[in-house]
Amino acid sequence: MMAALWAAGAFGQTQGLGQKDGVPQDGEVHVLHVRGPIYMILGAGGNVTASVGQDGVLLVDTGLANMSDKLLAAVRQLQRETATNGLTENRFGAETRSSERALVDTEGPPKPIRYIINTHLHPDHVGGNEKISKAGRTLTGGNVTGDIANAGEGAAILAQQNVLNRMSKPAANQPAIPFAALPTDTYHRDMKLSHFFNGDGIHLIHEPAAHTDGDTIVHFRGSDVIATGDIFLTNSYPIVDLANGGNINGIIGALNDILDRSIAEFRLEGGTMVVPGHGRLCDSADVAYYRDMVTIIRDRIEDMVRRDMTLEQVKAAQPTKDYDGRYGAASGFWTTDKFIEAVYRSVAGEKKR
Amino acid sequence: MTRSWMVAGVLVCWSTWQAAAQVDFSGEWAPRFYEDQPERVPGPELGDYLGLPINEAGRMRADTWDASLLTLPEWQCRPHSADYIWRGPSNLRISQEVDPVTREVTAFHAEWLRSVDRPVYLDGRPHPPDWSAHTWAGFSTGKWDGDMLTTRVTHLKEGYIRRNGIARSDLATLTEHWIRHGEFLTVVTIVTDPVYLTEPFIRSTDYELDVHQQVPPYPCEVVEEVEDRQRGTVPHLLPGTNKFVFEFAKKYGVPAEAARGGAETMYPEYQLKIQKSADKH
C-alpha cells in the first residue's frame, strides 16, 4: 500500500493536511519569524526553515516543485529585509573611519543561497531542489575548484545517504529525478557544518527508520531551533512510510530524541523552538504532547497485536478514537485507517522478529 | 468663553466619559471557595465527569489517563492554562500596563502562583496568524462591554477541563467576562473545543480583593521522580482497564451514567430524567 501511495505521488500531496491547525490553504507562501536569523516558511508544501543573514541563506527543505517561484520570492524578500551595508557605527576615534559612512553607504547585494538540507525524500520537501539550488551558489576554492569545474554552481544539497539512494532509484513507474535535484553531499549518522552559519552551529542528525529511513532533523544550536521534517506534524497523525523504511517505533524514538535535545525557557514553554514538517510553529511541550499521543496509540495497538487481533479487528476497536478529532482524517491520502495499518504493520513486523 | 476653550471642555468631558467606561481590575485578589472547593483545592475524583459537556473522545482520554503521566520530566513544571488557572487555588495579581504618552490602559497582566504572565491586550492589536506558536496563556485581547471586560483567547496549548484527565485540545478557544463588584471579582469562562466538547463549557469563579497579599516566586525544578523508568515510557491505561472509572459514582451514590458526563448532565432537566429512570427500576 505504501509503495502504491508513493508511486502515485501521494507523499507529495498536502491536501487534507492543515485544515485542523490553521495552516494556510490559500496557495500562497507565508513567512513567520522564529528567532534570530531563523524563519519558518509555510504554504510551499512541507514547511521550510530558513536561516537568512550575513553568511547567506540555508534552507531546510524546498517544498513542492510548483511552489518554487513563490518560495524563492519569499526568500529574496527576506534577503532584502535582512541585508545591511555591513557597517556598524564607530564610537571611537580613528584616522580612516567615519561613522557617517554608515549613513551613506547603500546595502550590499543579498548573500547567496548556499545550503539546502533535505529532511527526507518526499516531493513536498525536495520538489524545489533543482530550481532553488540553481538560484544559489556554493563557495569553493583550492583543489575543488581546480578538479570540479562546476563545483561552485548552485547551492549544496545535503541529506542523509538513504535519501540519495532512494532518489537515485525512483519507483519503476516514476520518472527519473533530475541530477541537479539530487543531494550533492550526504552523511550517515550525523553531520555538522564545519563553520557557524549566521551565528548558528548547524547539526544534522539522522533519525533511523522513522518517517522514512533517511530522516534528518536539523538543530540550529545558537538560535536553538529544531527543524524536524515529517517526523513531527501538528495537523495529522504521523505518516509512516513503510515502503521507504519508516516505522512507528522510529518515529517515537525520534520524538524522544527531539525532546532530549530541547530545553524549555520557563514552565515548559518556549526555549527550544520546533518547526514541524507540516503545521504550526511549536516548542518542546507540543512535541511532548505529540510523543505521548503516538506512544499511547502504539502501546494500544501493540497490546492488540500481542493478543493476536487481526488488522480489521484492531481497526474495529478504534484505538485512536480519543485523538481522531485532533489528528484523524476520514479522507485524503493519510486517513486514520492508514495510520492504524502502518502502526499495526510496524509492531507486527517487530513481533515476528 | 472662546471657541478653543469650548473644544477643550468637550474633550475633557469625552475623555472622562471614556475612562468611566472602563473598570480597573488591577490589584491583589484572593480566591474564594464555595461548592467548587473539593475540585479546586484537593482536586477532583477519578471518574467524576459530571456536568461536563464532553464527547466520547473526551471520555476515552480521561478513562485511559494515568496520573503518573505528571511524573514525566516533560510535565512536572506544566502550569495550568489560561482557561483552567482561574479554578486553581492560587492567589491572583492583576496589573495594568499603561501607555506613558496617552495614559491609556493598553493591557492587563494576570499572574498566579504557578502561572506564566498572561497579558490581555486592550489596544486593538490583531491576533497572530493561526500558524504561530501556542502558549499556556494563549493570546488574549479584550473589549469593553460597559463595565464588563470581555476577552477572546486563542493560541492555547493543550490543557485540561478538569484535573482528572479530562482534556481540552489546542484547537479550543476561550471567551471570558471579567466583572468587578467593588471588592469582588467574578470571571466567567466559556471554553469552546471542537475536539472534546459538544457544547461550550461555562464556569464562573470568584475572587476577593486582598490588599495584604503577596504572590511569591514559585520556582520549579524537574527531577527524576521514578527511578529506572525506561526512556520513552508514557504512563497510561489501556482502554477498558481503568478500575477507578466508577469509584466516584459508587462513593457518592451518583447514577453511573450521570458520572460519565455529557452535555445533558449540565442541565436541571437531567435530574428529572435520572429520577424517572430510577423510578422504573
XYZ file of C-alpha atoms in Angstrom:
634
model
C 0.000 0.000 0.000
C 2.783 2.381 0.880
C 4.520 1.679 -2.385
C 1.296 2.447 -4.206
C 0.933 5.692 -2.314
C 4.452 6.689 -3.161
C 4.085 5.668 -6.783
C 1.005 7.830 -7.011
C 2.957 10.724 -5.665
C 0.717 10.782 -2.623
C 3.523 11.838 -0.339
C 3.846 14.972 -2.372
C 0.297 15.956 -1.623
C -0.521 18.299 1.157
C -4.254 18.422 0.615
C -6.038 17.076 3.606
C -3.327 18.231 5.943
C -3.612 21.551 7.573
C -7.251 22.359 7.992
C -7.238 21.365 11.632
C -4.375 23.550 12.547
C -4.942 26.782 10.709
C -2.176 26.154 8.223
C -2.526 28.379 5.156
C -4.564 26.847 2.375
C -4.625 29.895 0.130
C -1.929 28.734 -2.273
C 0.398 31.436 -1.043
C 3.649 31.274 0.878
C 3.708 32.788 4.373
C 6.729 33.698 6.452
C 6.921 33.554 10.245
C 9.964 34.807 12.126
C 11.107 32.256 14.687
C 14.234 33.617 16.344
C 17.369 35.445 15.237
C 18.108 34.576 11.611
C 15.614 31.696 11.550
C 12.295 31.884 9.690
C 9.556 29.365 9.090
C 8.018 29.430 5.617
C 4.610 27.835 5.222
C 2.449 27.078 2.222
C 5.088 25.805 -0.190
C 4.295 22.152 0.568
C 6.137 20.921 3.626
C 7.332 23.632 5.973
C 10.623 25.246 5.016
C 13.010 26.529 7.664
C 15.272 29.341 6.501
C 18.389 30.845 8.014
C 18.906 34.227 6.381
C 21.731 36.577 7.236
C 25.223 37.771 6.529
C 26.520 34.297 5.729
C 23.841 33.813 3.109
C 20.810 31.554 3.067
C 20.396 27.997 4.302
C 17.096 26.259 3.659
C 15.800 23.127 5.303
C 13.674 21.586 2.535
C 12.422 23.237 -0.627
C 8.693 22.490 -0.798
C 6.783 21.375 -3.878
C 8.243 21.926 -7.324
C 5.299 24.050 -8.439
C 5.798 26.392 -5.486
C 9.475 27.058 -6.168
C 8.955 30.521 -7.636
C 6.866 31.658 -4.684
C 9.315 30.150 -2.213
C 12.211 31.807 -3.978
C 10.373 35.141 -3.955
C 9.814 34.814 -0.196
C 13.496 34.053 0.347
C 14.517 37.012 -1.818
C 12.246 39.254 0.216
C 13.865 38.014 3.443
C 17.298 38.622 1.946
C 16.350 42.205 1.144
C 14.866 42.783 4.580
C 17.914 41.445 6.378
C 20.530 42.995 4.115
C 22.794 45.637 5.644
C 25.555 47.845 4.387
C 27.935 45.869 6.530
C 28.952 48.874 8.597
C 28.446 49.498 12.252
C 28.535 52.908 13.839
C 32.039 53.590 15.110
C 32.172 55.182 18.512
C 35.928 55.583 18.766
C 38.479 57.826 17.185
C 40.073 56.507 14.007
C 42.031 58.112 11.220
C 40.248 56.352 8.386
C 36.796 55.563 9.777
C 33.879 57.876 9.900
C 30.548 56.783 11.266
C 28.949 58.863 8.559
C 29.658 56.062 6.091
C 27.048 54.014 7.914
C 24.531 56.666 6.969
C 25.655 56.993 3.373
C 26.637 53.538 2.150
C 23.889 51.561 0.441
C 23.084 47.963 1.268
C 25.182 45.286 -0.308
C 23.695 42.677 -2.634
C 21.948 39.717 -0.985
C 24.225 36.907 0.066
C 23.600 33.720 -1.897
C 21.551 30.663 -1.060
C 24.403 28.371 -0.093
C 22.894 25.293 1.517
C 19.779 23.203 1.166
C 19.187 20.416 3.651
C 16.624 17.748 2.780
C 14.923 16.203 5.815
C 13.744 13.275 3.677
C 12.938 12.349 0.101
C 9.251 13.194 -0.343
C 8.371 15.611 -3.152
C 6.666 18.146 -0.876
C 10.061 18.615 0.787
C 12.527 18.195 -2.083
C 10.402 19.381 -5.027
C 12.113 22.750 -5.228
C 15.658 21.371 -5.007
C 16.562 21.946 -8.628
C 15.253 25.460 -9.064
C 16.262 26.719 -5.630
C 19.702 25.180 -5.854
C 20.307 26.729 -9.247
C 19.426 30.111 -7.763
C 22.235 29.684 -5.238
C 25.925 29.237 -5.132
C 28.497 27.096 -3.355
C 31.665 28.789 -2.159
C 34.602 26.696 -3.249
C 38.300 27.036 -3.583
C 41.606 25.198 -3.667
C 41.673 21.731 -5.140
C 37.906 21.542 -5.521
C 37.775 24.479 -7.868
C 40.578 23.040 -9.923
C 39.225 19.494 -10.134
C 35.489 20.085 -10.479
C 34.682 22.834 -12.891
C 31.077 23.323 -11.799
C 31.616 22.896 -8.061
C 30.520 26.425 -7.371
C 27.351 26.233 -9.413
C 24.225 26.105 -7.334
C 23.705 25.648 -3.638
C 24.913 22.452 -1.997
C 22.153 19.960 -1.169
C 22.773 17.973 1.997
C 20.887 14.850 3.039
C 21.260 11.525 4.740
C 22.724 8.889 2.427
C 19.471 6.910 2.129
C 17.775 9.955 0.610
C 20.264 9.984 -2.236
C 19.999 6.225 -2.633
C 16.241 6.312 -2.978
C 16.044 9.465 -5.085
C 18.591 7.975 -7.484
C 16.394 4.914 -7.971
C 12.806 6.085 -8.150
C 9.960 3.593 -8.308
C 9.523 1.756 -11.621
C 6.666 3.916 -12.859
C 8.184 7.196 -11.700
C 10.311 9.486 -13.876
C 13.958 9.842 -13.035
C 14.739 12.757 -10.773
C 16.964 15.348 -12.486
C 20.572 15.121 -11.438
C 20.525 18.750 -10.342
C 17.803 17.938 -7.803
C 19.786 15.190 -6.075
C 21.751 15.701 -2.868
C 25.313 16.788 -3.504
C 26.664 15.927 -0.053
C 25.496 13.070 2.138
C 26.228 11.736 5.593
C 25.358 8.591 7.521
C 24.967 9.147 11.286
C 25.253 12.865 11.811
C 26.926 15.860 10.289
C 27.957 19.300 11.465
C 28.658 22.185 9.131
C 32.331 22.959 9.528
C 31.574 26.579 10.365
C 28.887 28.638 12.022
C 26.199 29.877 9.686
C 24.528 33.180 10.564
C 25.698 32.615 14.111
C 24.401 29.079 14.441
C 26.193 25.798 14.696
C 24.281 23.579 12.276
C 23.846 19.972 13.354
C 22.212 17.390 11.086
C 21.095 14.281 12.952
C 19.875 11.074 11.320
C 16.765 9.564 12.919
C 16.829 5.973 11.684
C 13.701 4.182 10.441
C 11.219 6.861 11.469
C 9.073 8.652 8.868
C 11.397 7.052 6.283
C 14.862 5.530 6.626
C 16.561 8.771 5.616
C 15.167 11.320 8.040
C 17.259 14.242 9.200
C 16.439 16.691 11.960
C 18.364 19.942 11.857
C 19.366 21.722 15.058
C 20.289 25.404 14.796
C 22.268 25.458 18.000
C 22.704 29.191 18.523
C 19.111 30.136 17.814
C 18.031 26.844 19.404
C 15.559 25.864 16.732
C 14.994 22.304 15.523
C 13.527 21.556 12.106
C 12.044 18.077 12.292
C 10.812 17.236 8.821
C 7.810 14.916 8.825
C 8.811 13.116 11.998
C 6.617 15.667 13.747
C 3.396 17.134 12.351
C 0.760 19.181 14.093
C -2.088 18.544 11.702
C -2.079 14.800 11.240
C -1.157 11.503 12.773
C 2.448 10.712 11.922
C 2.899 9.454 8.400
C 4.777 6.181 8.454
C 6.214 5.457 5.018
C 6.828 1.746 5.471
C 7.837 1.289 1.830
C 10.684 3.727 2.302
C 11.903 2.242 5.560
C 9.661 4.067 8.042
C 8.492 2.603 11.338
C 6.306 3.885 14.166
C 8.923 2.980 16.781
C 11.496 5.017 14.909
C 9.148 7.988 14.972
C 8.689 7.631 18.731
C 12.433 7.328 19.175
C 12.971 10.447 17.092
C 10.362 12.422 19.032
C 12.096 11.455 22.274
C 15.408 12.481 20.765
C 13.972 15.893 19.889
C 12.773 16.219 23.484
C 16.189 15.212 24.806
C 17.785 17.961 22.751
C 15.264 20.601 23.863
C 15.332 22.893 26.870
C 12.240 24.917 27.728
C 12.667 28.530 28.685
C 10.177 28.694 31.548
C 7.422 26.406 32.779
C 7.873 24.047 29.833
C 7.258 26.825 27.354
C 9.465 28.476 24.761
C 13.205 27.829 24.772
C 13.948 25.378 22.024
C 11.518 26.100 19.186
C 10.459 23.332 16.859
C 9.454 23.667 13.209
C 7.349 20.631 12.251
C 7.200 19.132 8.783
C 3.657 20.415 8.446
C 1.616 22.596 10.749
C 2.189 25.452 13.126
C 5.281 26.578 14.992
C 5.864 24.607 18.192
C 8.026 24.209 21.240
C 9.053 21.108 23.164
C 5.762 20.887 25.089
C 3.929 20.468 21.800
C 6.356 17.713 20.853
C 5.762 16.056 24.225
C 2.001 16.033 23.694
C 2.525 14.501 20.264
C 5.018 11.959 21.623
C 2.500 10.981 24.302
C -0.259 10.509 21.733
C 1.841 8.429 19.355
C 3.258 6.293 22.170
C -0.155 5.648 23.697
C -1.641 4.583 20.355
C 1.393 2.410 19.597
C 1.050 0.751 23.004
C -2.645 0.068 22.447
C -2.106 -1.490 19.040
C 0.924 -3.411 20.269
C -1.248 -4.882 23.018
C -3.829 -5.891 20.431
C -1.187 -7.490 18.223
C 0.069 -9.348 21.277
C -3.456 -10.701 21.679
C -3.364 -11.861 18.044
C -6.028 -9.464 16.844
C -6.234 -9.040 13.091
C -5.849 -5.670 11.422
C -9.584 -5.478 10.824
C -10.259 -6.268 14.478
C -7.808 -3.581 15.514
C -9.492 -1.026 13.268
C -12.892 -2.019 14.613
C -11.650 -1.493 18.172
C -10.980 2.184 17.356
C -7.676 2.529 19.204
C -7.348 6.152 18.090
C -10.860 7.318 18.918
C -9.803 9.821 21.568
C -7.370 11.545 19.211
C -9.238 11.334 15.904
C -10.909 14.713 16.349
C -7.500 16.307 16.553
C -5.324 14.300 14.182
C -7.559 11.899 12.273
C -8.923 12.035 8.739
C -11.635 10.029 7.009
C -10.481 11.050 3.538
C -7.334 12.286 1.838
C -4.097 10.445 1.368
C -3.356 9.777 5.051
C -6.508 8.562 6.716
C -6.843 7.280 10.243
C -7.254 3.774 8.846
C -3.950 4.033 7.012
C -2.234 5.260 10.142
C -3.616 2.363 12.165
C -2.497 -0.035 9.462
C 1.011 1.433 9.436
C 1.293 1.145 13.214
C -0.085 -2.375 13.088
C 2.417 -3.431 10.455
C 5.266 -1.731 12.310
C 4.627 -3.524 15.593
C 3.515 -6.804 13.981
C 6.746 -6.832 11.994
C 8.786 -6.399 15.148
C 6.803 -9.114 16.909
C 7.776 -11.575 14.161
C 11.421 -10.799 14.765
C -15.673 81.525 26.601
C -13.583 81.313 23.460
C -14.134 78.626 20.888
C -10.846 76.843 21.759
C -11.819 76.609 25.414
C -15.150 75.126 24.410
C -13.357 72.481 22.360
C -11.045 71.708 25.264
C -14.014 71.373 27.573
C -15.701 68.927 25.261
C -12.502 66.899 25.001
C -12.131 66.716 28.800
C -15.707 65.533 29.148
C -15.171 62.959 26.387
C -12.002 61.578 27.916
C -13.614 61.413 31.361
C -16.519 59.539 29.864
C -14.088 57.157 28.177
C -12.352 56.467 31.468
C -15.676 55.893 33.177
C -16.467 53.176 30.673
C -13.553 51.147 31.980
C -13.034 49.363 35.253
C -9.730 48.869 36.989
C -9.131 45.185 37.614
C -5.618 45.673 38.921
C -4.822 44.547 42.423
C -4.217 41.519 44.591
C -7.051 39.017 44.500
C -7.573 36.022 46.769
C -9.621 33.039 45.609
C -12.925 32.406 47.337
C -14.098 28.820 47.506
C -17.667 27.658 47.731
C -19.197 24.483 46.316
C -16.202 24.290 43.998
C -13.706 23.792 46.843
C -13.399 19.983 46.567
C -12.468 20.232 42.911
C -10.245 23.270 43.182
C -8.158 22.501 46.244
C -7.752 18.776 46.950
C -8.652 18.043 43.327
C -11.402 16.157 41.539
C -12.084 12.468 41.972
C -11.194 9.998 39.267
C -14.170 9.220 37.076
C -16.060 12.389 38.011
C -17.153 13.786 34.664
C -20.484 15.036 35.987
C -21.752 18.185 34.321
C -19.060 18.304 31.684
C -20.197 18.538 28.036
C -17.616 16.017 26.860
C -17.933 13.710 23.889
C -16.885 10.072 23.582
C -13.345 11.059 22.699
C -13.020 13.196 25.825
C -14.384 10.360 27.937
C -11.876 7.922 26.457
C -8.975 10.322 27.056
C -9.993 10.556 30.708
C -10.654 6.846 31.180
C -7.199 5.976 29.880
C -5.404 8.790 31.729
C -2.872 7.790 34.351
C -1.879 10.423 36.923
C 1.644 9.083 36.756
C 1.909 10.944 33.465
C 2.680 14.016 35.558
C 5.908 12.428 36.781
C 7.429 12.660 33.304
C 10.078 15.359 33.081
C 8.136 16.978 30.259
C 5.138 17.630 32.530
C 6.447 18.226 36.038
C 6.508 22.018 35.682
C 3.452 22.422 33.481
C 1.308 25.357 34.611
C -2.452 25.500 34.306
C -3.620 27.014 31.027
C -5.479 30.324 30.819
C -8.889 28.681 30.943
C -8.221 26.423 33.924
C -5.979 28.552 36.094
C -8.862 30.622 37.424
C -10.004 27.378 39.061
C -6.701 26.667 40.725
C -6.218 27.513 44.406
C -3.647 30.190 43.632
C -3.797 33.855 44.519
C -4.017 36.247 41.630
C -2.319 39.520 40.821
C -3.618 41.747 38.041
C -1.573 44.725 36.962
C -2.117 47.449 34.429
C 0.107 48.277 31.511
C -0.215 51.990 30.789
C 0.947 53.846 27.697
C 3.134 56.633 29.100
C 2.141 59.013 26.316
C -1.609 58.561 26.074
C -2.027 57.258 29.629
C -4.403 54.678 28.275
C -4.502 51.220 29.829
C -3.188 49.116 26.992
C -3.220 45.754 28.753
C -3.957 43.905 31.945
C -1.476 41.294 33.092
C -2.692 38.391 35.201
C -0.341 36.147 37.132
C -0.970 33.399 39.605
C 1.343 31.468 41.890
C 2.386 28.865 39.312
C 1.482 30.613 36.104
C 3.145 32.362 33.245
C 2.417 36.039 32.678
C -0.841 36.433 30.838
C -1.346 39.747 29.070
C -4.809 40.768 27.887
C -4.310 43.431 25.253
C -6.771 46.303 25.100
C -5.053 48.338 22.394
C -6.806 46.785 19.427
C -3.899 44.715 18.173
C -4.783 41.717 15.978
C -4.374 38.102 16.972
C -1.319 36.386 15.442
C -1.702 34.131 12.400
C -3.059 30.668 13.015
C 0.338 29.111 12.430
C 2.020 30.977 15.275
C 3.092 29.170 18.414
C 0.576 28.267 21.109
C 1.251 29.015 24.771
C -0.190 28.148 28.182
C -1.588 31.660 28.466
C -2.749 31.843 24.866
C -3.144 35.170 23.133
C -5.780 37.428 24.675
C -7.478 40.592 23.547
C -10.203 42.399 25.414
C -13.000 44.812 24.686
C -15.318 46.684 27.000
C -18.968 45.906 27.244
C -19.982 48.622 29.679
C -18.152 47.829 32.888
C -17.533 44.251 31.850
C -14.355 43.241 30.085
C -14.859 40.511 27.510
C -11.754 38.690 26.359
C -11.075 36.444 23.403
C -8.288 33.925 23.854
C -6.704 31.924 21.051
C -3.398 30.059 20.549
C -3.765 27.916 23.662
C -1.642 24.859 24.209
C -3.466 21.667 25.070
C -4.736 21.773 28.631
C -7.487 20.245 30.712
C -11.045 20.926 31.734
C -10.647 19.036 34.978
C -7.554 17.661 36.695
C -8.632 14.050 36.399
C -7.733 13.500 32.777
C -10.481 15.478 31.032
C -8.509 17.019 28.183
C -9.008 20.289 26.358
C -7.398 20.458 22.920
C -5.140 23.130 21.468
C -7.845 23.925 18.931
C -10.034 25.293 21.714
C -10.779 28.978 22.176
C -11.806 30.824 25.284
C -14.127 33.740 25.915
C -14.139 35.399 29.324
C -16.207 38.025 31.061
C -14.390 39.903 33.810
C -16.855 41.544 36.178
C -15.964 43.617 39.214
C -18.390 44.441 42.002
C -16.463 46.550 44.489
C -14.027 44.226 46.222
C -15.246 41.137 44.420
C -14.162 39.851 41.045
C -16.188 37.289 39.112
C -14.757 35.747 35.988
C -16.949 33.733 33.652
C -15.004 31.420 31.340
C -16.552 29.889 28.223
C -14.449 27.172 26.594
C -15.251 26.011 23.085
C -13.404 22.906 21.962
C -14.246 21.197 18.669
C -12.261 18.113 19.675
C -13.535 17.146 23.112
C -16.658 19.214 23.874
C -20.095 19.063 22.273
C -21.187 22.416 23.746
C -19.362 25.405 25.183
C -18.341 24.777 28.777
C -19.156 27.681 31.082
C -17.812 28.262 34.590
C -17.738 31.236 36.933
C -15.137 31.776 39.626
C -14.908 34.372 42.399
C -12.033 36.305 43.911
C -11.912 38.941 46.655
C -9.557 41.895 46.914
C -6.802 41.266 49.456
C -4.519 44.243 49.970
C -2.163 42.274 52.242
C -1.452 39.616 49.648
C 1.872 38.981 48.005
C 2.264 36.456 45.179
C 5.665 34.856 45.844
C 8.009 33.351 43.270
C 7.434 29.681 42.616
C 10.448 28.049 41.014
C 10.085 24.550 39.647
C 12.893 22.099 39.070
C 12.481 18.950 37.032
C 13.731 15.894 38.887
C 13.789 12.159 38.298
C 10.587 11.122 40.046
C 10.507 7.460 39.012
C 13.809 5.667 39.210
C 14.831 3.361 36.388
C 11.883 4.225 34.186
C 12.732 3.308 30.613
C 13.127 6.355 28.388
C 10.103 6.774 26.194
C 7.636 5.289 28.660
C 4.375 7.226 28.720
C 2.118 6.208 31.627
C -1.452 5.478 30.528
C -4.131 2.842 30.981
C -5.190 0.573 28.161
C -8.847 1.019 27.189
C -11.139 -0.968 29.454
C -8.593 -1.499 32.230
C -9.261 1.532 34.446
C -10.572 0.136 37.736
C -11.471 3.532 39.124
C -13.908 4.751 36.481
C -16.981 4.112 38.636
C -15.406 4.738 42.049
C -16.768 8.291 42.245
C -20.308 7.220 41.346
C -20.315 4.469 43.959
C -18.803 6.626 46.675
C -21.366 9.408 46.328
C -24.359 7.390 45.176
C -24.437 9.146 41.841
C -26.015 7.206 38.965
C -23.155 5.735 36.977
C -24.360 7.150 33.681
C -24.547 10.651 35.172
C -20.953 10.426 36.392
C -19.891 9.722 32.821
C -20.785 13.285 31.903
C -22.005 14.706 28.618
C -23.817 17.915 27.775
C -27.117 16.539 29.026
C -25.762 16.256 32.561
C -25.229 20.033 32.739
C -28.919 20.872 32.769
C -31.529 20.650 35.555
C -33.856 18.595 33.360
C -31.362 15.758 33.568
C -32.263 15.239 37.239
C -35.841 14.523 36.220
C -34.680 12.036 33.598
C -32.492 10.252 36.099
C -35.310 10.228 38.621
C -37.708 8.680 36.104
C -35.116 6.091 35.207
C -34.628 5.239 38.875
C -38.403 5.004 39.401
C -38.709 2.483 36.567
C -36.160 0.248 38.195
